[in-house]
Coordinates of C-alpha atoms in Angstrom, one line a residue:
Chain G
X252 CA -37.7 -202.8 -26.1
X253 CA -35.6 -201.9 -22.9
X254 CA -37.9 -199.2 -22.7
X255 CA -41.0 -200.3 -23.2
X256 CA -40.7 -202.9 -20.3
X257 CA -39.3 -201.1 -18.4
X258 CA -43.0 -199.1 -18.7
X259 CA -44.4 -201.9 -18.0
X260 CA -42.9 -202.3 -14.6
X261 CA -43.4 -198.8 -13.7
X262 CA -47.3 -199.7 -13.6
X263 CA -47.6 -203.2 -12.8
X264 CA -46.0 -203.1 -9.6
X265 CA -47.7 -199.9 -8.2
X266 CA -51.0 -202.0 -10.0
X267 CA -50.3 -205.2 -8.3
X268 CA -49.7 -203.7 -4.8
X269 CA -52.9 -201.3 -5.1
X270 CA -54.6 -204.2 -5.6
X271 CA -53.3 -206.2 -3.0
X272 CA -54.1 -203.3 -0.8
X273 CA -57.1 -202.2 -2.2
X274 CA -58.8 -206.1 -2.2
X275 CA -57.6 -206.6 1.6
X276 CA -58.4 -203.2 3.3
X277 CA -62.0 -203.4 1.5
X278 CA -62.7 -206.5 2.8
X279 CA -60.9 -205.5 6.4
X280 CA -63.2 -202.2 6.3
X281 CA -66.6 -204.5 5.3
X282 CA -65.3 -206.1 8.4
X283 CA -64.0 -203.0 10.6
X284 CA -67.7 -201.7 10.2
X285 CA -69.1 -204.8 12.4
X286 CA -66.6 -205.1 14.6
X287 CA -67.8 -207.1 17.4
X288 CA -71.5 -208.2 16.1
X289 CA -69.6 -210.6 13.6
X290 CA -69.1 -213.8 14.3
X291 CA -65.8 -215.8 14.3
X292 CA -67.1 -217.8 11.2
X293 CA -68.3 -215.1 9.4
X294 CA -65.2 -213.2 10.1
X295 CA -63.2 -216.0 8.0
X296 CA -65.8 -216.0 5.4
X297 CA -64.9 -212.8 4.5
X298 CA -61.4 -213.1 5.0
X299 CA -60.8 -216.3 3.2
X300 CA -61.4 -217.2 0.1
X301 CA -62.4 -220.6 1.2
X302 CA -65.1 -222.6 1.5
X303 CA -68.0 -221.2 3.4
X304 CA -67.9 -222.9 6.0
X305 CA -71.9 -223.7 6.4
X306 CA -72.5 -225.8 9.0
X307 CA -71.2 -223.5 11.6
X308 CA -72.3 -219.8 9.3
X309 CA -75.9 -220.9 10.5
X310 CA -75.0 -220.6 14.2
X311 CA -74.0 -217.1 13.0
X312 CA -77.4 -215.6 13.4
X313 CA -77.8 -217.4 16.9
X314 CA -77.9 -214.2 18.7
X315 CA -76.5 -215.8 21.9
X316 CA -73.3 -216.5 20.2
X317 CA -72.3 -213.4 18.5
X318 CA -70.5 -212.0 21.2
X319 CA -68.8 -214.9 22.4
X320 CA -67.0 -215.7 19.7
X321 CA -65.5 -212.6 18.3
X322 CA -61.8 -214.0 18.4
X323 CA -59.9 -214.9 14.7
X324 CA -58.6 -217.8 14.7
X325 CA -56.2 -217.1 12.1
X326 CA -54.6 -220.7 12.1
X327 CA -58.1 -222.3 10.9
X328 CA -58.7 -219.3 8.6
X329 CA -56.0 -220.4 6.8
X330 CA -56.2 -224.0 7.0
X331 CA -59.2 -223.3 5.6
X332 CA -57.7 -221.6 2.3
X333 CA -55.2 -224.4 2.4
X334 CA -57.4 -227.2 2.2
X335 CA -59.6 -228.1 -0.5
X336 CA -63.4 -226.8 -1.0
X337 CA -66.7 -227.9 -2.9
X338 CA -67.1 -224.1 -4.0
X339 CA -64.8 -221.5 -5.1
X340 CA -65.3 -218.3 -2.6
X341 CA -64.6 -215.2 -4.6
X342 CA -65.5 -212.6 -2.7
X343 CA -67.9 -211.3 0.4
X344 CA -70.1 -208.0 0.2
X345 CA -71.5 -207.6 3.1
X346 CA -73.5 -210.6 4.3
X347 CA -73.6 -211.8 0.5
X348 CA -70.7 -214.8 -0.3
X349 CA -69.9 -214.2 -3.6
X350 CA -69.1 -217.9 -4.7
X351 CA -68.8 -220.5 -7.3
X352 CA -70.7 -223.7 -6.5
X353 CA -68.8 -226.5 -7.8
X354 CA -69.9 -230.2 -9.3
X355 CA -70.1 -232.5 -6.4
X356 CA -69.7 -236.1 -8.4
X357 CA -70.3 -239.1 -5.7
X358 CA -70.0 -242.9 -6.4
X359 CA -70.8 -244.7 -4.1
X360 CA -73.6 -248.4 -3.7
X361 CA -76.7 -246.8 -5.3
X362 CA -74.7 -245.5 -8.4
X363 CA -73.7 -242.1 -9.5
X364 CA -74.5 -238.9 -7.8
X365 CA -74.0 -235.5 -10.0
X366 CA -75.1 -232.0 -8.3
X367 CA -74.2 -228.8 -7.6
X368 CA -72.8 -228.0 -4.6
X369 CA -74.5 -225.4 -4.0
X370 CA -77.8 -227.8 -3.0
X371 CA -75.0 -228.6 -0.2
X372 CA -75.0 -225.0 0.8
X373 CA -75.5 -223.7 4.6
X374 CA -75.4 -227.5 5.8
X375 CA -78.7 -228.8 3.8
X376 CA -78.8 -232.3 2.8
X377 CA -78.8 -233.1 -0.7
X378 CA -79.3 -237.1 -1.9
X379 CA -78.3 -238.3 1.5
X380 CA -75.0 -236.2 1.7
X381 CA -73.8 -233.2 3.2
X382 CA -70.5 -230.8 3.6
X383 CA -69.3 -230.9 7.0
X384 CA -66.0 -229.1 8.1
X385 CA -65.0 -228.6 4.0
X386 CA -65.6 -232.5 3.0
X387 CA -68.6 -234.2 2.1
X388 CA -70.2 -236.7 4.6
X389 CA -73.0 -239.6 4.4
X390 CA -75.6 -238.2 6.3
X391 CA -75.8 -242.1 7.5
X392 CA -72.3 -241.5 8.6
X393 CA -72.1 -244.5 5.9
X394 CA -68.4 -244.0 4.5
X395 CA -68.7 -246.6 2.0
X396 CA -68.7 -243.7 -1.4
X397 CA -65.6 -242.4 -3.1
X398 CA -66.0 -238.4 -4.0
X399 CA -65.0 -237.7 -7.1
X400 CA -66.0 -234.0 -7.2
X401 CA -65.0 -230.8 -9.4
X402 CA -63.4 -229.2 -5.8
X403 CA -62.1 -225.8 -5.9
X404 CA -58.2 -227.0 -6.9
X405 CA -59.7 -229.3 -9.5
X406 CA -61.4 -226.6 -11.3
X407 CA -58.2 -224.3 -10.4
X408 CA -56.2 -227.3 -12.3
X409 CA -58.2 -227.6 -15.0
X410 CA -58.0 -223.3 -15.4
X411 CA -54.1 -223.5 -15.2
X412 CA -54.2 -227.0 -17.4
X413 CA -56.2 -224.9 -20.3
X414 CA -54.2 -221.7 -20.1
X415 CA -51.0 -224.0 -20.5
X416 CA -52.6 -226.1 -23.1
X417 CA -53.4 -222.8 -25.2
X418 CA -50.2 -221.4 -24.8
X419 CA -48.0 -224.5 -25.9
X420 CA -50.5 -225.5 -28.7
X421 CA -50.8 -222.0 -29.6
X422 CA -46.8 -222.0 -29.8
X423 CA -46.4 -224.8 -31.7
X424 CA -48.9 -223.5 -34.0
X425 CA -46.9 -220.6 -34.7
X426 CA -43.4 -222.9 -35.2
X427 CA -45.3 -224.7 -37.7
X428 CA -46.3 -221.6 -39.4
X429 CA -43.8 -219.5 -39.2
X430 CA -41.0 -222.1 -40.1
X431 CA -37.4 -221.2 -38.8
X432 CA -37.3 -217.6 -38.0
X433 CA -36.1 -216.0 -34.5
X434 CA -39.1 -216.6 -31.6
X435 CA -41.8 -213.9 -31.2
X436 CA -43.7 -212.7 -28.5
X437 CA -44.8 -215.2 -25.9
X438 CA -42.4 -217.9 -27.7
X439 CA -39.8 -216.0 -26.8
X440 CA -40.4 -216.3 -23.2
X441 CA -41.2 -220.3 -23.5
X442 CA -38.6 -220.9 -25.7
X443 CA -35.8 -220.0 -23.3
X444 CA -37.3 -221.8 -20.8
X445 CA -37.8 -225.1 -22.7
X446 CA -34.0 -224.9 -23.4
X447 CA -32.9 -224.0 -20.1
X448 CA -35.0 -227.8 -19.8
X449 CA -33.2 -229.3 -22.1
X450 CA -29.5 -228.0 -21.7
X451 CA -29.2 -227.6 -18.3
X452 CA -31.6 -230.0 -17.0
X453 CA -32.1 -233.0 -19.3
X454 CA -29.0 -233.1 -21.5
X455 CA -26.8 -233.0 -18.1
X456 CA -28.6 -235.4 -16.1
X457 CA -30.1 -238.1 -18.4
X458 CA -27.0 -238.1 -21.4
X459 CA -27.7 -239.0 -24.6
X460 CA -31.0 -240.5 -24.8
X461 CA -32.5 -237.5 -23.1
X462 CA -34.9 -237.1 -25.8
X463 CA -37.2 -240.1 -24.8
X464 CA -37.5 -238.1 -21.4
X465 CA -37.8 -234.5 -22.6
X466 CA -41.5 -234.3 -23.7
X467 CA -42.3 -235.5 -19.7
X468 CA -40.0 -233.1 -18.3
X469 CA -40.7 -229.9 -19.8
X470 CA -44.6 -231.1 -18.8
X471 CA -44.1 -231.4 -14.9
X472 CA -41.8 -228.1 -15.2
X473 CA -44.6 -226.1 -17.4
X474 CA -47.2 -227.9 -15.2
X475 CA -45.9 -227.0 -12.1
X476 CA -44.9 -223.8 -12.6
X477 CA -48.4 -222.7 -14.1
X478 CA -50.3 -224.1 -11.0
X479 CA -47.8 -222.6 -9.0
X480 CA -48.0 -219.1 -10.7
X481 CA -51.9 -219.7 -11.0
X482 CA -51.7 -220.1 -7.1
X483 CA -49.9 -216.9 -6.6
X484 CA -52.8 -215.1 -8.1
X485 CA -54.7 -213.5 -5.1
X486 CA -58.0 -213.8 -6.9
X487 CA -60.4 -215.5 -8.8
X488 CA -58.6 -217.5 -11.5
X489 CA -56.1 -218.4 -9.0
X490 CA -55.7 -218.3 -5.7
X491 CA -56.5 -222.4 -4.9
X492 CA -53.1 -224.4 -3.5
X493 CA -53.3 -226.7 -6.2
X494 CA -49.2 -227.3 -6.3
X495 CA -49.6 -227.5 -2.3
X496 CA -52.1 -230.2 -2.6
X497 CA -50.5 -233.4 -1.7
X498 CA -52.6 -235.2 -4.0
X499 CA -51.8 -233.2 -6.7
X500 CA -47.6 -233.5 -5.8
X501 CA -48.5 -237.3 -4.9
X502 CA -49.5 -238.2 -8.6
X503 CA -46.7 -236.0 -10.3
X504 CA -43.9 -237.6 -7.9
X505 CA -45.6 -241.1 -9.0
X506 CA -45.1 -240.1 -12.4
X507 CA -41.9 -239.7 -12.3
X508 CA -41.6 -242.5 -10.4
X509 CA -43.3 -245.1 -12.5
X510 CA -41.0 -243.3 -15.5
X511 CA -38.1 -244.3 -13.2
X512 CA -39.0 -247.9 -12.5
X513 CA -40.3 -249.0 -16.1
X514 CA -37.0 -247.1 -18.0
X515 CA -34.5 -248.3 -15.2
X516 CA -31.9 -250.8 -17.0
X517 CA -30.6 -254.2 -15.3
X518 CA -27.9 -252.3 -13.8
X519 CA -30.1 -250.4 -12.1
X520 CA -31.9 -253.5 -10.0
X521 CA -28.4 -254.7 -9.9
X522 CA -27.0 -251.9 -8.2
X523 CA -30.1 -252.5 -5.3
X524 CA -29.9 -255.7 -5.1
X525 CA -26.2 -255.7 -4.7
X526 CA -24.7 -252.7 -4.2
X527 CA -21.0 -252.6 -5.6
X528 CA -18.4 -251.3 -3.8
X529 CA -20.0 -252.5 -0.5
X530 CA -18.4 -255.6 1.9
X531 CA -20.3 -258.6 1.5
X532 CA -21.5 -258.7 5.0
X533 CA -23.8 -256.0 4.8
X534 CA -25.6 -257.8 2.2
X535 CA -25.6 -261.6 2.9
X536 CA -26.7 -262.8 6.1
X537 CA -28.9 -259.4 6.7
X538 CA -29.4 -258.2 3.5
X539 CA -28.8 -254.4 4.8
X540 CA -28.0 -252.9 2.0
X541 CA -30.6 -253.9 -0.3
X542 CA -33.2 -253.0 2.5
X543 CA -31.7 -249.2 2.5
X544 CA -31.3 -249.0 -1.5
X545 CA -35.0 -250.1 -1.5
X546 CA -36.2 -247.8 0.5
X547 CA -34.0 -245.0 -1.3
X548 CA -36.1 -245.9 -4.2
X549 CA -39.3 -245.2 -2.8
X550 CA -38.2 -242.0 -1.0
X551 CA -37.1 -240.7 -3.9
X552 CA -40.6 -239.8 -5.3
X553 CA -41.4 -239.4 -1.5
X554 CA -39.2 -236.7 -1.0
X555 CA -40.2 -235.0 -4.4
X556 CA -44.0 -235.4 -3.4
X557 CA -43.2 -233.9 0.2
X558 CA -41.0 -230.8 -1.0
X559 CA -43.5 -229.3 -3.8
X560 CA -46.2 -229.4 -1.2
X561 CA -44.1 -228.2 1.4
X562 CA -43.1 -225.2 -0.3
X563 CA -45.9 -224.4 -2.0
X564 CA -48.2 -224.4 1.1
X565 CA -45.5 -222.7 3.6
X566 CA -46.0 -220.1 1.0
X567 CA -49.4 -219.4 0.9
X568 CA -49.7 -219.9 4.9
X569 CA -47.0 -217.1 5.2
X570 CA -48.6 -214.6 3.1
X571 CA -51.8 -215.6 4.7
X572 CA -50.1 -215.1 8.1
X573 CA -49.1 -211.5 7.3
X574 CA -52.3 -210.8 6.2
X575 CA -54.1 -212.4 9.4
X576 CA -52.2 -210.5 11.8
X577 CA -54.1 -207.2 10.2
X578 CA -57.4 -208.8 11.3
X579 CA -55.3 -209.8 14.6
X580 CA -54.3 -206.1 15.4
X581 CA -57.6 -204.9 14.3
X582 CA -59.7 -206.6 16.7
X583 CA -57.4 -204.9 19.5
X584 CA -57.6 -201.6 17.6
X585 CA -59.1 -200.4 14.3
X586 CA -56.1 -197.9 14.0
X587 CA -54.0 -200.8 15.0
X588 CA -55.2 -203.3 12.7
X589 CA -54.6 -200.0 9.6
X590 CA -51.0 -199.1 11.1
X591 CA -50.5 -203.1 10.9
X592 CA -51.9 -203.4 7.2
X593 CA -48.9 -201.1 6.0
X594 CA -46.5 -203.7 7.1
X595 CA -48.3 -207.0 6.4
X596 CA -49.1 -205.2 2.7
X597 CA -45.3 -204.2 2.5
X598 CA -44.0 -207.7 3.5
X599 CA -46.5 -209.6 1.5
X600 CA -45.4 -208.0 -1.7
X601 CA -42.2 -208.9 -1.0
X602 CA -43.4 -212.7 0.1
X603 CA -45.3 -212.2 -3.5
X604 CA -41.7 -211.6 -5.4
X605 CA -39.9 -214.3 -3.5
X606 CA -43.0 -216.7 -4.4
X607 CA -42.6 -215.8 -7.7
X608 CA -38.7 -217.2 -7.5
X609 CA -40.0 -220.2 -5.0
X610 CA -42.9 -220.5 -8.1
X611 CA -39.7 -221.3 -10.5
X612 CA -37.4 -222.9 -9.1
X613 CA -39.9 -225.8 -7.3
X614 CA -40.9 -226.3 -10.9
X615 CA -37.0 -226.9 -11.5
X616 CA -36.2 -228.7 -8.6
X617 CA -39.0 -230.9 -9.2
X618 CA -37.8 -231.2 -12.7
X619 CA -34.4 -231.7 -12.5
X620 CA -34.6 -234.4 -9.5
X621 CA -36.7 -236.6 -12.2
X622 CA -34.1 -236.1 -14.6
X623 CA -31.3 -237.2 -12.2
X624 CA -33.6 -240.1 -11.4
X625 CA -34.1 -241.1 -15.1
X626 CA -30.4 -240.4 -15.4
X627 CA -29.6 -243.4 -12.9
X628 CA -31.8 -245.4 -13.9
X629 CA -30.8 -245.7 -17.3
X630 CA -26.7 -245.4 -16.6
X631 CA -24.8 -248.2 -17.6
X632 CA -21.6 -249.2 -15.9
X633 CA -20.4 -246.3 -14.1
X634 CA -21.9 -247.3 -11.0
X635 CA -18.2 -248.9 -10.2
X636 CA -16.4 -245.6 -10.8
X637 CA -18.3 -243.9 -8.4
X638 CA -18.8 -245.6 -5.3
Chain W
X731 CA -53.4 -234.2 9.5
X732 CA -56.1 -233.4 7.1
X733 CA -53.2 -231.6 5.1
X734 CA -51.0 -234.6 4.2
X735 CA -54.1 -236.8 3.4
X736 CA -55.0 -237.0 0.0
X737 CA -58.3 -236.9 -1.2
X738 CA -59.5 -239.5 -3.8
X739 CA -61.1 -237.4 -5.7
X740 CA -58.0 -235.2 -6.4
X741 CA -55.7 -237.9 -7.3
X742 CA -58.7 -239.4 -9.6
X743 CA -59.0 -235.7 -11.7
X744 CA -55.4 -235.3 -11.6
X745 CA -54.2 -238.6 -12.8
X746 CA -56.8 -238.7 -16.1
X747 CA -55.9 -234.6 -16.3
X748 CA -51.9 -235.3 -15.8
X749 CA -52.4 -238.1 -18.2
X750 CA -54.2 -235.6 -21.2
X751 CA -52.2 -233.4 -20.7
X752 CA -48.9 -235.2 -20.6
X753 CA -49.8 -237.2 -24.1
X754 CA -51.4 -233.7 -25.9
X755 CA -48.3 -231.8 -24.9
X756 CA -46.0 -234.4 -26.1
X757 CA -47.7 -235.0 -29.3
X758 CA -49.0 -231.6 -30.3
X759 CA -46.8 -229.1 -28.7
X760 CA -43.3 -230.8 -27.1
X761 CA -42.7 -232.5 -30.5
X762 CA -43.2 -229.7 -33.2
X763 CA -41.7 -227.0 -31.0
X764 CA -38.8 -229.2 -30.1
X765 CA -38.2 -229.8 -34.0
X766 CA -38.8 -226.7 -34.7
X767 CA -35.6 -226.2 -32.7
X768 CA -33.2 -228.7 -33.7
X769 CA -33.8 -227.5 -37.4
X770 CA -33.4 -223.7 -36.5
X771 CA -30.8 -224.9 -34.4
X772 CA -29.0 -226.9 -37.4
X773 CA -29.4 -224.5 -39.7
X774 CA -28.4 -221.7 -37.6
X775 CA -25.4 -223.8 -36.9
X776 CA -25.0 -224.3 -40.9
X777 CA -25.1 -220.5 -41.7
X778 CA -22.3 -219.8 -39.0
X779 CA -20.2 -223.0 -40.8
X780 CA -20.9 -221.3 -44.3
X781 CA -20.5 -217.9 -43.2
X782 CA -17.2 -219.5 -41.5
X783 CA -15.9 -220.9 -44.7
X784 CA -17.2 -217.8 -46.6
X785 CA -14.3 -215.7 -44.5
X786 CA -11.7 -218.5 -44.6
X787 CA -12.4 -218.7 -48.8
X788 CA -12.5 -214.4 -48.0
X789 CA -9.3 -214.8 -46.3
X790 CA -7.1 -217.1 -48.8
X791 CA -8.1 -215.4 -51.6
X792 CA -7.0 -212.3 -50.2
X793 CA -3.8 -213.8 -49.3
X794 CA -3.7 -215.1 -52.6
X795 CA -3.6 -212.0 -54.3
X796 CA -1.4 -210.4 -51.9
X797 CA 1.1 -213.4 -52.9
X798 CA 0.5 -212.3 -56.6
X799 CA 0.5 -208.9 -55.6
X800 CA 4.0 -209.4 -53.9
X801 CA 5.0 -211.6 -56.6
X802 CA 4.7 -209.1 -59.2
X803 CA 6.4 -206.2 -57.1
X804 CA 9.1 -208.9 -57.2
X805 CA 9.3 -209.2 -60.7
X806 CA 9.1 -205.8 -61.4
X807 CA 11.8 -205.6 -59.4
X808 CA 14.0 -207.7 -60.9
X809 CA 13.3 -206.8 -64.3
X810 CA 14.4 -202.8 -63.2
X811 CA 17.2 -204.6 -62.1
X812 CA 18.1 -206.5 -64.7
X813 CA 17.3 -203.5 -67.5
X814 CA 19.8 -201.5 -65.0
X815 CA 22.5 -203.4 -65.6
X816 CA 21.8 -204.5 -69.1
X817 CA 22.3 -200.4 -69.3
X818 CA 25.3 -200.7 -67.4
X819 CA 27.3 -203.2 -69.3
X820 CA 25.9 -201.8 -72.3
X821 CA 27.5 -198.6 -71.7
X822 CA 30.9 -199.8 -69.9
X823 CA 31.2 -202.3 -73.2
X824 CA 30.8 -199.2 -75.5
X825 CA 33.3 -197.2 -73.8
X826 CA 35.5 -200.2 -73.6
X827 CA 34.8 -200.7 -77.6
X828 CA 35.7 -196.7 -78.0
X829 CA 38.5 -196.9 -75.8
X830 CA 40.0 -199.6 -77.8
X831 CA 39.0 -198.2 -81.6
X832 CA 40.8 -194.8 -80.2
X833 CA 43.8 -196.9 -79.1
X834 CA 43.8 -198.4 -82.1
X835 CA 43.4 -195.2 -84.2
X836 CA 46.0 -193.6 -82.3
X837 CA 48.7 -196.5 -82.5
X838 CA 47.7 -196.8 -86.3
X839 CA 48.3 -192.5 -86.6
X840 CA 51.5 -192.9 -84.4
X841 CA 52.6 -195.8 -86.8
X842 CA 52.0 -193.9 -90.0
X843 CA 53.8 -191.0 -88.7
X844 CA 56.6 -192.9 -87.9
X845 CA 56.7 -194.7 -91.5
X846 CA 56.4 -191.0 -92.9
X847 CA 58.5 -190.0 -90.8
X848 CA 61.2 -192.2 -91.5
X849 CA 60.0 -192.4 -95.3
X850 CA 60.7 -188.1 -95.2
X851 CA 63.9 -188.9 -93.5
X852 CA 64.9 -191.7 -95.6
X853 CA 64.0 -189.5 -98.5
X854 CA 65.8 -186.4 -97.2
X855 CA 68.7 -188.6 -96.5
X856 CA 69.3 -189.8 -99.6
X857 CA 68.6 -186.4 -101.2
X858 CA 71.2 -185.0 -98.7
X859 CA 73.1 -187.9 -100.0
X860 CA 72.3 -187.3 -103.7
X861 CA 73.4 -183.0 -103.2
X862 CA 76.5 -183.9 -101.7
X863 CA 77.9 -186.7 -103.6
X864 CA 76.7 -184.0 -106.9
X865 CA 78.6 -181.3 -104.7
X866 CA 81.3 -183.1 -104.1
X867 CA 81.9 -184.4 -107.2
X868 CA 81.6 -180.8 -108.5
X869 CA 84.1 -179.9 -105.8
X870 CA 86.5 -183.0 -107.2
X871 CA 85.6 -182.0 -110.4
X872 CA 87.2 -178.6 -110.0
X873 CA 89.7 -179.4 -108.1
X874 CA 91.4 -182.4 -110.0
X875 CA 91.4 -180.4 -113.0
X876 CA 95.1 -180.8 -112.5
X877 CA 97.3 -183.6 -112.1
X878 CA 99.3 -182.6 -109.4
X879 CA 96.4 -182.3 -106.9
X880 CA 95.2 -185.4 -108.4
X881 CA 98.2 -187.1 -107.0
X882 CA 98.3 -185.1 -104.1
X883 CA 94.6 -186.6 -103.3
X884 CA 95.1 -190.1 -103.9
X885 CA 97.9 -189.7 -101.6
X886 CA 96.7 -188.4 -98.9
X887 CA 93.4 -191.4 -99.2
X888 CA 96.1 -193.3 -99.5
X889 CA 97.7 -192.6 -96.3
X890 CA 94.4 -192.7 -94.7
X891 CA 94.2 -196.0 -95.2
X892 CA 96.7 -198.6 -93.4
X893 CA 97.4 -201.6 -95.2
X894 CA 97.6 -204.3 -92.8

């Protein structure tokens, strides 16, 4: 067994870094080749696998601007890749965006809109909307519309959400079917991790009635980690900040903090309301105490919301950095912008192992903070003992 | 900061998909596989607790028959023992039996030689007796045949004895 992954290893990792190498320098030489007749847009359209960014691609064949602008701007490049998009970019040949369009789903006075994004392509108006620095706009400037569309980390969601829904239910399957007999293939590397869930995160922190809480734990962890891991992947099944979306961290966070609230004993609004262990006077006249305990409860989920997102997205802006600076160096020097590549490639591979840790242990972070929240607010009594 | 403001449409798609996945996961996957543990867990637990007790039965029956093992060494033992000195005494009461029989034989031999003895003796004796009272009355005979001597005789026995 020993062996045979240790095979493994010896190929995926040369595999993983030819790849990294071989998907960035082609796109760098599509780019090397045009130097200076590219545009700064079209520059980050091939660099990014963001949105294409129409509305300003169409000044690209404004021959006035195309040597004006021949400057990266690296930090909106990857703000770009950070943000959200109506279509998925996969990959630039040449002039042609290789890209999925996306639903575009609009409610908004007259009804429901449905379309493709792609009728939003290059700027055009489609139904009275259109796509304007990555978001959809009115083109009455009319704000009054809520947009519900299939954006690029929706649809990366949903991928990450079915390959996790196939792999549990597939599991389970096979528990059912095999009966009790020792864990087998990829149960044996979800099996570990669902009791690493249980022992060290929701037996310790919850106590006995972790059971009512396991089932939601082990989903955030296998949730975010997936996304996470799905976001690692530089290319087309992953590759969207999903996990460093704070919409995404916002609903998990109020989650667990709903969980929190509706599960949380007397004690627990007892222990806010007046605090034990504290002199009177920092609760009567001002209520102080109650004030700070209140807002502890609402920056617990805060703080969870805040750290997923801030992890996740410092990590894709770092290996994004790293990768800019080739593009950087290469508009000084073509040579330059190669001799660069080796180190940005070197230290992104390494970023890629330590995201692959960050990947994890978020996930358990996340995890076991909502386990040490359900923990206090079901605890009965103890409060006294420890303040 | 476009960044830190969420979008409604994200929260919308990820609540409903959260949601889903949350209640499928818990009912179709989370449960059985969770099950599926405790019982492998229980009865992995109840193989080591009978395989446990299997060694500890293992273990007490092997002390057991070392106990009956030593037990009969012990007996053994003690019967050697005991035949031993069954032997002994048997033999020191036989030669003490002999020992006495001989005695006895010998004191009964020495006895009956003595009564011969003294019988052969007693028998000589009174032959001797018988031969010289015959001699001597022969001798008397002849020599009393006449009277003088036979006065002579008495006188001299006569003499011989003092009349008080």
């Amino acid at each position: 067994m020993a062996r045979s992954n240790r095979k493994i290893f010896k190929y995926l990792i040369p595999t993983f870094i030819i790849l990294l190498y071989v998907g960035y320098a082609g796109i760098k030489v599509v780019y090397a080749n045009e130097p200076v007749k590219e545009t700064q847009q079209n520059v980050e359209n091939v660099v990014a696998d963001s949105s294409v960014n129409t509305a300003e691609t169409s000044a690209e064949h404004k021959p006035a601007e195309e040597h004006k602008e021949a400057k990266l701007d690296a930090g909106k490049l990857i703000m770009e890749h950070i943000a959200d998009a109506h279509d998925w970019h996969i990959a630039t040949i040449g002039h042609n965006h290789i890209s999925i369009p996306l639903p575009v789903i609009i409610k908004d006075a007259n009804g429901l809109h449905v379309f493709s994004s792609s009728h939003l392509h290059e700027g055009e108006v489609y139904q009275g909307y259109k796509i304007e620095e990555g978001k959809i706009i009115a083109e009455n400037g009319n704000d009054d519309f809520y947009d519900l569309s299939i954006t690029k980390n929706v649809a990366a969601m949903f991928i990450a959400v079915f390959a996790l829904l196939w792999i549990m239910l597939s599991i389970a399957g096979s528990y059912k079917r095999n009966g009790i007999v020792a864990p087998k293939g990829i149960q044996s590397f979800v099996e570990p991790l669902i009791f690493f869930i249980r022992d060290e995160v929701a037996i310790p922190s919850i106590g006995k009635k972790y059971e009512k809480y396991l089932p939601y734990l082990l989903t955030i962890f296998f949730f975010i980690f997936f996304n996470n891991i799905f976001g690692l992947i530089p290319f087309f099944p992953g590759g969207a900040n999903v996990t460093g979306n704070i919409s995404i961290t916002m609903i998990l966070a109020l989650f667990t903090f709903a969980i929190t609230s509706f599960s949380a004993k007397k004690e627990y609004w007892i222990h806010i309301i007046n605090t034990p262990g504290v002199p009177w006077w920092l609760k009567f006249p001002v209520p102080l105490m109650p004030i700070v305990e209140l807002i502890g409860v609402f920056s617990k989920p805060f703080v969870l919301m805040v750290r997923l997102f801030a992890n996740i997205t410092a990590g894709h802006i770092i290996m994004l950095g790293f990768f800019s600076l080739i593009f950087i160096f290469a508009e000084m020097n073509t040579g330059l912008g190669f001799g660069v590549s080796i180190f940005s490639v070197a230290f992104t591979t390494f970023m890629s192992f330590l995201e692959l840790l960050v990947a994890f242990l978020q996930a358990y972070v996340f995890t076991l903070l909502s386990a040490l929240y359900f923990g206090m607010a079901i605890e009965e009594h103890h409060s006294e003992e420890h303040h | 900061m476009e960044l830190v403001k969420p979008g409604i449409g994200l929260l919308f798609w990820m609540t409903i998909t959260f949601s889903i996945v949350l209640y499928i996961l818990t009912k179709f996957a989370w449960k059985p596989i969770l099950n599926s543990i405790r019982e492998r867990e229980s009865s992995i637990n109840e193989a080591i607790n009978a395989a446990d007790n299997a060694r500890k039965q293992m273990e007490s029956l092997k002390a057991d028959n070392e106990k009956l093992l030593a037990q009969a060494r012990a007996e053994r033992e003690r019967m050697l023992k005991e035949a031993n000195e069954m032997k002994d005494s048997i033999i020191a009461q036989a030669k003490r039996s002999a020992d006495e029989e001989g005695r006895k034989i010998i004191t009964n031999a020495k006895d009956s030689i003595e009564r011969e003895k003294l019988n052969a003796l007693n028998e000589l004796k009174t032959q001797v007796a018988v031969l010289s009272v015959d001699m001597a009355e022969k001798i008397l005979r002849k020599k009393m045949d006449d009277r003088t001597q036979q006065e002579a005789f008495v006188n001299d026995n006569l003499k011989s004895i003092k009349l008080n």
